[in-house]
Structures are given as C-alpha cells and as structure tokens.
Amino acid sequence: MTDLPAILGGSPAFPEGVPFTRPTLPPWETLAPQFEAMYRSGNLTKGPHQRRFEARMEEYLQVPHVVAVSSCTSGLMLGVQSLGLEGEVIVPSYSFMATFHALRWCHLKPVFVDCEPDTLTVDVEAVRAALTPRTVGVMAVSLFGNPPDWPALEALCAAKGLALFSDSAHGLGTLLHDKPLGGWGSFEVFSLSPTKLLPAAEGGLVATREERVATWVRSGRDYGNPGSYDCEFAGLNARMSELHALLGLAGVENLDSYAAHRNRVAEVYHAELGGLPGIRFQKIREGVRSSYKDFPILVDPEAFGIDRDHLGRALQAEGIPTRAYFFPAGHEQTAYADLPQVHLPHTERLSRQVLCLPIASHMDLEEVRRVAWALRRIHARVADVKVSG
Ligand SMILES: Cc1ncc(COP(=O)(O)O)c(C=O)c1O
C-alpha cells in the first residue's frame, strides 16, 4: 500500500468499499421459528408481540409507559399532539428534519436556537434567551447519542410553566448516570430504523411517565379510534406490525453490548485521529455512556487544510462513505423559509464542519483503524489533495 491517497491515484484503502453503517441483527435461527409462528397465526398486526415488546422496553428503560409506533417521526407527531399546545416551541436547529416536522404537523411554530459548540446539544442559555410570551414548550434532542443538559432544561421549563419533550431518536443505548434515557420531560421518542442500535426495520417507541400521553398515543396510532369508531381526535395509522415487534424484541438483549462495542470503536477513532490538526470530536457529557449512533468528527478547514466536503470526497475515493449530518440545518431549510430569519453561528459552522465516519455495532476494529489510517494518509498529502479540487 503506497502513501498516496486514492484521490491522488493511490490504491483505495477499501477496494470493495466499507459500509457507512450496517444493522446488527439477532441470529436468524432465533427469529425464524417466531416469524413462522406469527405468519401462520395470521396475526400480523395488533397482536401480542407489540405489547410484549412494549412491556420489555418499559422494564429496560425503567419507565411506566412505552407505546410502540411505526416510526420515531409518527411517535413525535402523536406525542406533540397529545400535549394540546398552541404557540411557539423552542427547538435546536442542529438536528434531523423529523424533529421540526413534528412541530409543523401539529401547527406549532418552531423557534430555532443554537447548540453548544462542543456537546452539539441544545444550549440552555440560548433557550432562555429565546423565550417570549408565546413560548409554550421546549423540544430537546439527544444528538448522536449525547443527551442535552436534562436537569437544566427541566428546571427552566418547570420555572416557566413550559412543556418539555424530546426527540431521542439516537438515544437507545445511551446511559446517563448508568440509567437509560426515556424518563425525561413529558415524553421521549426513540427510533428503531436500521441505522440505530435496536433496528426493527422501521419503528419508534414513545416512552413516558405520563399516563395521559401514553393513552393519547395508543389511541392516536390507531386513527384516534377508541374502539367505537367514534374518533375522539384525528389520529394516524402508526401501529407497529408484529413482524417489527418480533425483530425489536429479539434485539433488546444485545442493546448494551452493541453500545459497549460502539464505545470501543469511538475509542479507536479517538486514539488514531486525536493528534491530527483541525480534527475535533463531540464532547460527551459528564456521566454519559453515549450510544454513538454516529461518530462525528469536526473538520476545521484552516487547520486541517481542506474542508469537510473535500475530505468527504477524498474518503469516498478510498471506499469510505461518510455523511454530512446535519446540512442544511433546520433554520436553513426551504420548508422553514417562511419563519423569521435567524443567525445561529455554532449551528451554521457545525453543519458545515461535521463529518460522520463509518460505525456499526459489530464493526471490526481493524476496519476502524484502516479508516483512520486512510484519513491520516489524506492529511499527510493535504496540500496536493487541496489542489486536486
Ligand atoms: C434526530 C432524529 N429524529 C428523528 C428521526 C426519524 O426517525 P424515524 O426514521 O424512525 O422516523 C431521525 C432519523 O434518523 C433522527 O436522526
């Protein structure tokens, strides 16, 4: 293997390519008999496995109510709807589109605020500064597995009488002082899509301590039909099928070992890339074991020599796909162009500097070292790479 990066004509670090991520699934042998029994029973949805999965997750997350839904997005929509809010909701702009869309679907006005430059989670002082007489709630996000400053958010919202809830799509596998997320605010919603630690193909879990929220979401995932066909409100079809529930159930037992492995991957990336000029890492909050749903690096173009997008292209040439999460940020998206324009310096910089590297719950550590080696090789020839365009 030469020292020449692939973008300059060297041979790629991964001639066959390495996946950006891969779902880690339970062994087929354990699932096959359960799938077959479910299939033969004809009970494909609204069957017993959905409730079994919910009960298992109530135990795992240590919360009184978990409601399984078809996606994190639908869970967020129904959770927000359950609160019956009208007005402005403060939300970090540095997040995935589904965060803000849930507010829009519920006719709430998102008020975008900045994030902390190191943890990448919502800046509580920015939330405080954005409060107006029309503010009715705050929506937090656990970003890449790093939770926001929950005690500070809860104290602020309690003092001001505001609703508080969370998009915790990335949060399964995270521990805060040795306890899973799920019990903060009025509700938290987790995602079970294939890029997450507990993949159920598609799906979401609404975790809440509030019975009222759980009852609303249970009815809302079934059109808002209490059983009499006299709907109490306009719900959705957001049910979780039995197939999805079985897949989720089978994965729960391994969730902690998946998170532990991702932390090992993160340690290798830290060790191998830590000294590179212009590369920084997300700061994980004190007392947290992150799920590392993603592994972001922050690329300072001046110090590193090329910008994030250029590095992404050079890594792609090595057979290493990356993701520029989250660009554009929420306040820069066309869907929100009708809102008053705001300037959020940290968010705008991060959305142009963050590059997520490959990670998976069973990623071979040699592959991780090779990704890091390819990145260092690019940096060693960064002046030539820069002129390569
Ligand atoms: C922060 C965040 N929120 C919400 C979602 C949407 O999750 P789902 O695809 O399960 O609806 C995602 C998806 O990755 C996400 O990253």
Short mmCIF file of C-alpha atoms and ligand atoms in Angstrom, two decimals:
data_model
loop_
_atom_site.label_atom_id
_atom_site.label_comp_id
_atom_site.label_asym_id
_atom_site.label_seq_id
_atom_site.Cartn_x
_atom_site.Cartn_y
_atom_site.Cartn_z
CA MET A 1 0.00 0.00 0.00
CA THR A 2 1.53 3.33 -1.05
CA ASP A 3 1.39 6.58 0.87
CA LEU A 4 -0.56 8.14 -1.98
CA PRO A 5 -4.21 8.83 -1.14
CA ALA A 6 -6.67 7.26 -3.58
CA ILE A 7 -7.88 10.71 -4.71
CA LEU A 8 -4.30 11.32 -5.97
CA GLY A 9 -4.10 7.95 -7.74
CA GLY A 10 -3.10 5.62 -4.88
CA SER A 11 -4.95 2.37 -4.32
CA PRO A 12 -8.09 2.74 -2.18
CA ALA A 13 -7.95 1.72 1.47
CA PHE A 14 -11.12 -0.35 0.87
CA PRO A 15 -11.20 -1.53 -2.77
CA GLU A 16 -14.56 -3.22 -2.10
CA GLY A 17 -15.83 -0.31 -0.01
CA VAL A 18 -16.75 -0.31 3.66
CA PRO A 19 -20.41 0.38 4.56
CA PHE A 20 -21.22 3.66 6.31
CA THR A 21 -23.30 1.61 8.72
CA ARG A 22 -24.92 -1.81 8.90
CA PRO A 23 -27.75 -3.01 11.11
CA THR A 24 -26.65 -5.59 13.68
CA LEU A 25 -29.40 -8.19 13.75
CA PRO A 26 -30.15 -11.12 16.04
CA PRO A 27 -29.30 -14.56 14.59
CA TRP A 28 -31.82 -15.69 12.01
CA GLU A 29 -32.12 -19.08 13.77
CA THR A 30 -33.63 -17.47 16.86
CA LEU A 31 -36.09 -15.41 14.83
CA ALA A 32 -37.16 -17.89 12.17
CA PRO A 33 -39.46 -20.05 14.37
CA GLN A 34 -41.09 -16.95 15.88
CA PHE A 35 -41.64 -15.36 12.47
CA GLU A 36 -43.09 -18.63 11.19
CA ALA A 37 -45.50 -18.98 14.12
CA MET A 38 -46.64 -15.38 13.74
CA TYR A 39 -47.05 -15.82 9.99
CA ARG A 40 -49.07 -19.00 10.34
CA SER A 41 -51.26 -17.45 13.05
CA GLY A 42 -52.39 -14.75 10.62
CA ASN A 43 -51.94 -12.23 13.43
CA LEU A 44 -49.80 -9.75 11.50
CA THR A 45 -50.66 -6.59 13.37
CA LYS A 46 -52.39 -5.65 16.64
CA GLY A 47 -51.22 -8.98 18.01
CA PRO A 48 -49.47 -9.98 21.24
CA HIS A 49 -45.86 -9.21 20.25
CA GLN A 50 -46.34 -5.45 20.09
CA ARG A 51 -47.44 -5.45 23.72
CA ARG A 52 -44.68 -7.90 24.74
CA PHE A 53 -42.12 -5.58 23.16
CA GLU A 54 -43.60 -2.57 24.95
CA ALA A 55 -43.53 -4.38 28.31
CA ARG A 56 -39.90 -5.41 27.77
CA MET A 57 -38.94 -1.82 26.93
CA GLU A 58 -40.80 -0.45 29.97
CA GLU A 59 -38.60 -2.75 32.03
CA TYR A 60 -35.40 -1.90 30.16
CA LEU A 61 -35.97 1.87 30.17
CA GLN A 62 -37.44 1.87 33.70
CA VAL A 63 -40.47 3.95 32.69
CA PRO A 64 -44.13 3.17 33.36
CA HIS A 65 -45.30 3.50 29.73
CA VAL A 66 -43.81 2.63 26.36
CA VAL A 67 -46.01 2.78 23.25
CA ALA A 68 -44.68 1.17 20.08
CA VAL A 69 -45.32 3.08 16.85
CA SER A 70 -44.47 2.83 13.17
CA SER A 71 -41.56 5.33 13.29
CA CYS A 72 -39.94 7.89 15.51
CA THR A 73 -41.49 10.59 13.30
CA SER A 74 -45.06 9.34 13.84
CA GLY A 75 -44.33 8.95 17.58
CA LEU A 76 -43.15 12.55 17.75
CA MET A 77 -46.23 13.78 15.87
CA LEU A 78 -48.60 11.94 18.20
CA GLY A 79 -46.64 12.82 21.34
CA VAL A 80 -46.66 16.52 20.48
CA GLN A 81 -50.35 16.33 19.54
CA SER A 82 -51.13 14.77 22.94
CA LEU A 83 -49.93 17.92 24.74
CA GLY A 84 -52.53 20.13 23.01
CA LEU A 85 -50.14 23.08 22.66
CA GLU A 86 -50.67 26.26 20.65
CA GLY A 87 -47.88 28.78 20.02
CA GLU A 88 -44.08 28.67 19.83
CA VAL A 89 -41.84 25.73 20.65
CA ILE A 90 -38.10 26.29 21.06
CA VAL A 91 -36.02 23.65 19.28
CA PRO A 92 -32.34 23.22 18.38
CA SER A 93 -31.77 23.83 14.68
CA TYR A 94 -28.86 21.38 14.64
CA SER A 95 -30.90 18.19 14.24
CA PHE A 96 -32.55 15.91 11.72
CA MET A 97 -35.53 17.17 9.72
CA ALA A 98 -38.07 14.95 11.51
CA THR A 99 -37.53 16.91 14.73
CA PHE A 100 -39.00 20.13 13.33
CA HIS A 101 -41.52 18.45 11.03
CA ALA A 102 -43.33 17.03 14.08
CA LEU A 103 -43.94 20.58 15.30
CA ARG A 104 -45.17 21.72 11.90
CA TRP A 105 -47.60 18.82 11.63
CA CYS A 106 -49.07 19.95 14.95
CA HIS A 107 -49.37 23.59 13.77
CA LEU A 108 -46.76 24.80 16.25
CA LYS A 109 -44.21 27.45 15.36
CA PRO A 110 -40.63 26.18 15.67
CA VAL A 111 -38.28 28.77 17.17
CA PHE A 112 -34.79 27.64 16.19
CA VAL A 113 -31.95 28.10 18.67
CA ASP A 114 -28.24 27.38 18.70
CA CYS A 115 -26.42 24.41 20.19
CA GLU A 116 -23.33 24.12 22.37
CA PRO A 117 -20.23 24.04 20.18
CA ASP A 118 -18.69 21.04 21.99
CA THR A 119 -21.55 18.70 23.03
CA LEU A 120 -23.58 19.67 19.91
CA THR A 121 -26.75 19.56 22.04
CA VAL A 122 -29.14 22.45 22.67
CA ASP A 123 -27.68 25.45 24.51
CA VAL A 124 -29.89 26.05 27.55
CA GLU A 125 -28.90 29.73 27.70
CA ALA A 126 -29.99 30.12 24.07
CA VAL A 127 -33.34 28.58 25.06
CA ARG A 128 -33.67 31.08 27.90
CA ALA A 129 -32.85 33.97 25.56
CA ALA A 130 -35.48 32.84 23.03
CA LEU A 131 -38.40 32.79 25.49
CA THR A 132 -41.32 35.04 24.56
CA PRO A 133 -44.87 35.35 25.94
CA ARG A 134 -45.90 32.99 23.12
CA THR A 135 -43.47 30.19 24.11
CA VAL A 136 -45.39 27.07 25.15
CA GLY A 137 -42.70 24.40 25.09
CA VAL A 138 -39.15 23.23 24.51
CA MET A 139 -38.19 20.27 22.35
CA ALA A 140 -34.78 18.75 23.13
CA VAL A 141 -32.71 16.28 21.10
CA SER A 142 -30.19 13.60 22.15
CA LEU A 143 -27.66 14.17 19.42
CA PHE A 144 -25.71 11.19 18.05
CA GLY A 145 -26.38 9.63 21.50
CA ASN A 146 -25.28 12.59 23.62
CA PRO A 147 -28.20 13.82 25.77
CA PRO A 148 -28.88 17.51 26.40
CA ASP A 149 -28.43 19.03 29.87
CA TRP A 150 -31.65 17.49 31.18
CA PRO A 151 -31.57 18.83 34.76
CA ALA A 152 -31.07 22.41 33.49
CA LEU A 153 -33.84 22.05 30.89
CA GLU A 154 -36.27 20.56 33.42
CA ALA A 155 -35.54 23.33 35.93
CA LEU A 156 -36.05 26.06 33.32
CA CYS A 157 -39.29 24.60 31.94
CA ALA A 158 -40.70 23.97 35.43
CA ALA A 159 -39.93 27.56 36.46
CA LYS A 160 -41.59 28.99 33.33
CA GLY A 161 -44.51 26.52 33.16
CA LEU A 162 -43.46 25.17 29.76
CA ALA A 163 -43.93 21.73 28.20
CA LEU A 164 -40.70 19.77 27.67
CA PHE A 165 -40.25 16.72 25.46
CA SER A 166 -37.54 15.07 23.43
CA ASP A 167 -36.58 13.63 20.10
CA SER A 168 -34.41 10.82 21.47
CA ALA A 169 -34.17 9.02 18.11
CA HIS A 170 -30.46 8.34 18.70
CA GLY A 171 -30.81 7.61 22.41
CA LEU A 172 -31.31 3.85 22.74
CA GLY A 173 -28.06 2.52 24.19
CA THR A 174 -27.21 5.79 25.94
CA LEU A 175 -26.83 5.72 29.73
CA LEU A 176 -26.96 8.84 31.90
CA HIS A 177 -25.51 8.04 35.33
CA ASP A 178 -25.96 4.34 34.48
CA LYS A 179 -29.66 4.75 33.65
CA PRO A 180 -31.20 4.58 30.16
CA LEU A 181 -32.98 7.63 28.76
CA GLY A 182 -36.77 7.61 28.43
CA GLY A 183 -37.96 9.25 31.64
CA TRP A 184 -37.17 12.90 30.93
CA GLY A 185 -39.74 15.58 30.10
CA SER A 186 -43.30 14.64 29.18
CA PHE A 187 -42.08 12.04 26.71
CA GLU A 188 -39.09 10.85 24.71
CA VAL A 189 -39.30 9.11 21.34
CA PHE A 190 -36.70 6.60 20.12
CA SER A 191 -36.16 5.40 16.55
CA LEU A 192 -35.80 1.74 15.55
CA SER A 193 -34.77 2.31 11.93
CA PRO A 194 -31.83 0.28 10.56
CA THR A 195 -29.15 2.89 11.36
CA LYS A 196 -29.99 2.74 15.09
CA LEU A 197 -28.73 0.35 17.78
CA LEU A 198 -32.02 -1.53 18.05
CA PRO A 199 -33.24 -2.00 14.49
CA ALA A 200 -36.80 -3.21 13.94
CA ALA A 201 -36.60 -2.44 10.17
CA GLU A 202 -38.79 0.61 10.90
CA GLY A 203 -40.39 1.71 14.13
CA GLY A 204 -40.41 4.03 17.11
CA LEU A 205 -41.00 3.89 20.86
CA VAL A 206 -42.75 6.63 22.83
CA ALA A 207 -41.56 6.47 26.44
CA THR A 208 -43.41 8.47 29.07
CA ARG A 209 -44.13 8.74 32.77
CA GLU A 210 -47.47 10.42 31.96
CA GLU A 211 -50.45 8.10 31.56
CA ARG A 212 -52.36 10.79 29.66
CA VAL A 213 -49.64 10.92 26.97
CA ALA A 214 -49.49 7.12 26.72
CA THR A 215 -53.28 6.82 26.38
CA TRP A 216 -53.38 9.51 23.67
CA VAL A 217 -50.56 7.94 21.63
CA ARG A 218 -52.08 4.43 21.95
CA SER A 219 -55.37 5.71 20.56
CA GLY A 220 -53.64 8.04 18.09
CA ARG A 221 -51.58 5.29 16.47
CA ASP A 222 -54.93 3.65 15.65
CA TYR A 223 -56.60 6.67 13.98
CA GLY A 224 -57.77 8.10 17.33
CA ASN A 225 -60.39 5.35 17.37
CA PRO A 226 -61.18 4.31 20.96
CA GLY A 227 -62.79 1.12 19.59
CA SER A 228 -66.26 2.54 18.98
CA TYR A 229 -65.37 4.11 15.59
CA ASP A 230 -66.39 7.43 17.12
CA CYS A 231 -62.92 9.02 16.89
CA GLU A 232 -62.03 11.43 19.67
CA PHE A 233 -59.40 13.20 17.54
CA ALA A 234 -57.69 12.86 14.16
CA GLY A 235 -55.02 10.21 14.63
CA LEU A 236 -52.92 8.19 12.21
CA ASN A 237 -52.22 4.65 11.28
CA ALA A 238 -48.93 4.49 13.18
CA ARG A 239 -49.16 0.95 14.50
CA MET A 240 -46.16 -1.34 14.81
CA SER A 241 -46.66 -4.63 12.98
CA GLU A 242 -45.98 -7.95 14.69
CA LEU A 243 -43.03 -8.55 12.37
CA HIS A 244 -41.36 -5.35 13.50
CA ALA A 245 -42.15 -6.04 17.16
CA LEU A 246 -40.55 -9.51 16.98
CA LEU A 247 -37.42 -8.08 15.41
CA GLY A 248 -37.20 -5.36 18.09
CA LEU A 249 -37.82 -7.79 20.94
CA ALA A 250 -35.05 -10.09 19.78
CA GLY A 251 -32.54 -7.23 19.72
CA VAL A 252 -33.13 -5.78 23.20
CA GLU A 253 -30.99 -8.34 24.99
CA ASN A 254 -27.96 -7.21 22.97
CA LEU A 255 -28.52 -3.47 23.16
CA ASP A 256 -25.94 -2.88 25.90
CA SER A 257 -23.27 -4.97 24.25
CA TYR A 258 -23.90 -3.09 20.97
CA ALA A 259 -23.46 0.24 22.77
CA ALA A 260 -20.32 -1.04 24.51
CA HIS A 261 -18.84 -2.07 21.14
CA ARG A 262 -19.61 1.33 19.60
CA ASN A 263 -17.78 2.92 22.52
CA ARG A 264 -14.76 0.76 21.65
CA VAL A 265 -14.99 1.93 18.04
CA ALA A 266 -15.10 5.53 19.30
CA GLU A 267 -12.03 4.91 21.49
CA VAL A 268 -10.08 3.65 18.49
CA TYR A 269 -11.09 6.68 16.41
CA HIS A 270 -10.08 8.98 19.28
CA ALA A 271 -6.73 7.25 19.70
CA GLU A 272 -5.93 7.14 15.97
CA LEU A 273 -7.15 10.62 14.97
CA GLY A 274 -6.69 12.58 18.21
CA GLY A 275 -3.44 14.25 17.22
CA LEU A 276 -4.47 15.39 13.73
CA PRO A 277 -4.53 19.19 13.36
CA GLY A 278 -8.00 20.53 12.61
CA ILE A 279 -9.90 17.43 13.78
CA ARG A 280 -12.08 17.65 16.89
CA PHE A 281 -14.57 15.28 18.46
CA GLN A 282 -18.00 15.68 20.03
CA LYS A 283 -17.66 16.16 23.79
CA ILE A 284 -19.72 13.54 25.57
CA ARG A 285 -21.48 14.95 28.60
CA GLU A 286 -20.21 14.07 32.09
CA GLY A 287 -21.66 10.79 33.43
CA VAL A 288 -22.85 9.64 29.99
CA ARG A 289 -22.20 6.49 28.02
CA SER A 290 -23.17 7.59 24.52
CA SER A 291 -24.93 5.20 22.16
CA TYR A 292 -22.59 6.56 19.46
CA LYS A 293 -25.42 6.16 16.98
CA ASP A 294 -23.00 8.16 14.84
CA PHE A 295 -19.35 9.05 15.15
CA PRO A 296 -18.94 12.71 14.12
CA ILE A 297 -15.64 14.49 13.59
CA LEU A 298 -15.43 18.28 13.27
CA VAL A 299 -13.17 19.42 10.46
CA ASP A 300 -11.68 22.90 10.78
CA PRO A 301 -10.73 23.70 7.15
CA GLU A 302 -7.98 26.19 8.08
CA ALA A 303 -6.19 23.89 10.49
CA PHE A 304 -6.79 20.64 8.58
CA GLY A 305 -6.01 22.00 5.13
CA ILE A 306 -9.22 21.09 3.27
CA ASP A 307 -12.86 21.46 4.21
CA ARG A 308 -15.35 18.82 5.30
CA ASP A 309 -16.82 18.27 1.82
CA HIS A 310 -13.41 17.90 0.23
CA LEU A 311 -12.38 15.42 2.92
CA GLY A 312 -15.63 13.53 2.30
CA ARG A 313 -14.76 13.22 -1.40
CA ALA A 314 -11.21 12.08 -0.63
CA LEU A 315 -12.55 9.43 1.77
CA GLN A 316 -15.13 8.32 -0.80
CA ALA A 317 -12.24 7.68 -3.21
CA GLU A 318 -10.79 5.39 -0.51
CA GLY A 319 -14.05 3.40 -0.47
CA ILE A 320 -15.14 5.11 2.77
CA PRO A 321 -18.60 6.71 2.67
CA THR A 322 -19.35 9.50 5.17
CA ARG A 323 -22.35 11.69 6.00
CA ALA A 324 -22.51 15.47 6.38
CA TYR A 325 -25.05 15.49 9.24
CA PHE A 326 -26.97 17.83 9.51
CA PHE A 327 -26.67 20.08 6.49
CA PRO A 328 -28.60 22.24 5.88
CA ALA A 329 -29.61 22.92 9.47
CA GLY A 330 -33.31 23.34 10.30
CA HIS A 331 -33.42 27.13 10.08
CA GLU A 332 -31.75 26.98 6.65
CA GLN A 333 -34.21 24.52 5.09
CA THR A 334 -36.68 25.62 2.43
CA ALA A 335 -39.55 24.13 4.44
CA TYR A 336 -38.90 26.74 7.16
CA ALA A 337 -38.07 29.74 4.95
CA ASP A 338 -41.33 31.42 5.98
CA LEU A 339 -40.08 31.83 9.58
CA PRO A 340 -38.19 34.93 10.71
CA GLN A 341 -34.55 34.58 9.63
CA VAL A 342 -32.14 33.81 12.46
CA HIS A 343 -28.35 33.57 12.57
CA LEU A 344 -27.10 30.64 14.67
CA PRO A 345 -23.29 30.73 14.48
CA HIS A 346 -22.44 27.39 16.13
CA THR A 347 -25.12 25.50 14.23
CA GLU A 348 -24.12 27.05 10.90
CA ARG A 349 -20.44 26.24 11.46
CA LEU A 350 -21.12 22.70 12.71
CA SER A 351 -23.44 21.84 9.89
CA ARG A 352 -20.53 22.73 7.55
CA GLN A 353 -17.80 21.05 9.61
CA VAL A 354 -19.28 17.79 10.91
CA LEU A 355 -18.47 14.62 9.04
CA CYS A 356 -19.76 11.31 10.35
CA LEU A 357 -17.41 8.35 9.88
CA PRO A 358 -18.46 4.70 9.46
CA ILE A 359 -19.62 2.98 12.64
CA ALA A 360 -21.72 -0.10 13.40
CA SER A 361 -22.46 -2.24 16.45
CA HIS A 362 -20.28 -5.05 15.06
CA MET A 363 -17.71 -3.05 13.06
CA ASP A 364 -14.36 -4.76 13.01
CA LEU A 365 -11.80 -2.69 14.91
CA GLU A 366 -9.22 -3.33 12.18
CA GLU A 367 -11.62 -1.64 9.75
CA VAL A 368 -11.85 1.32 12.12
CA ARG A 369 -8.04 1.57 12.23
CA ARG A 370 -7.94 1.40 8.45
CA VAL A 371 -10.47 4.22 8.09
CA ALA A 372 -8.33 6.31 10.45
CA TRP A 373 -5.17 5.36 8.57
CA ALA A 374 -6.74 6.48 5.27
CA LEU A 375 -7.75 9.78 6.84
CA ARG A 376 -4.23 10.35 8.16
CA ARG A 377 -2.83 9.45 4.74
CA ILE A 378 -5.05 12.13 3.17
CA HIS A 379 -3.86 14.65 5.74
CA ALA A 380 -0.20 13.82 5.12
CA ARG A 381 -0.68 14.90 1.47
CA VAL A 382 -3.29 17.55 2.14
CA ALA A 383 -1.53 20.26 0.10
CA ASP A 384 -1.71 18.05 -3.03
CA VAL A 385 -5.23 16.93 -2.23
CA LYS A 386 -6.25 20.59 -1.95
CA VAL A 387 -5.18 21.38 -5.50
CA SER A 388 -6.88 18.19 -6.74
CA GLY A 389 -10.19 20.11 -6.33
C1 LIG B 1 -32.72 13.09 15.29
C2 LIG B 1 -33.69 12.23 14.53
N1 LIG B 1 -35.00 12.37 14.77
C3 LIG B 1 -35.92 11.63 14.12
C4 LIG B 1 -35.56 10.70 13.17
C5 LIG B 1 -36.61 9.96 12.42
O1 LIG B 1 -36.67 8.61 12.82
P1 LIG B 1 -37.61 7.63 12.00
O2 LIG B 1 -36.94 7.36 10.70
O3 LIG B 1 -37.72 6.41 12.87
O4 LIG B 1 -38.94 8.31 11.83
C6 LIG B 1 -34.20 10.52 12.88
C7 LIG B 1 -33.79 9.52 11.88
O5 LIG B 1 -32.65 9.13 11.78
C8 LIG B 1 -33.24 11.31 13.56
O6 LIG B 1 -31.94 11.21 13.26
#
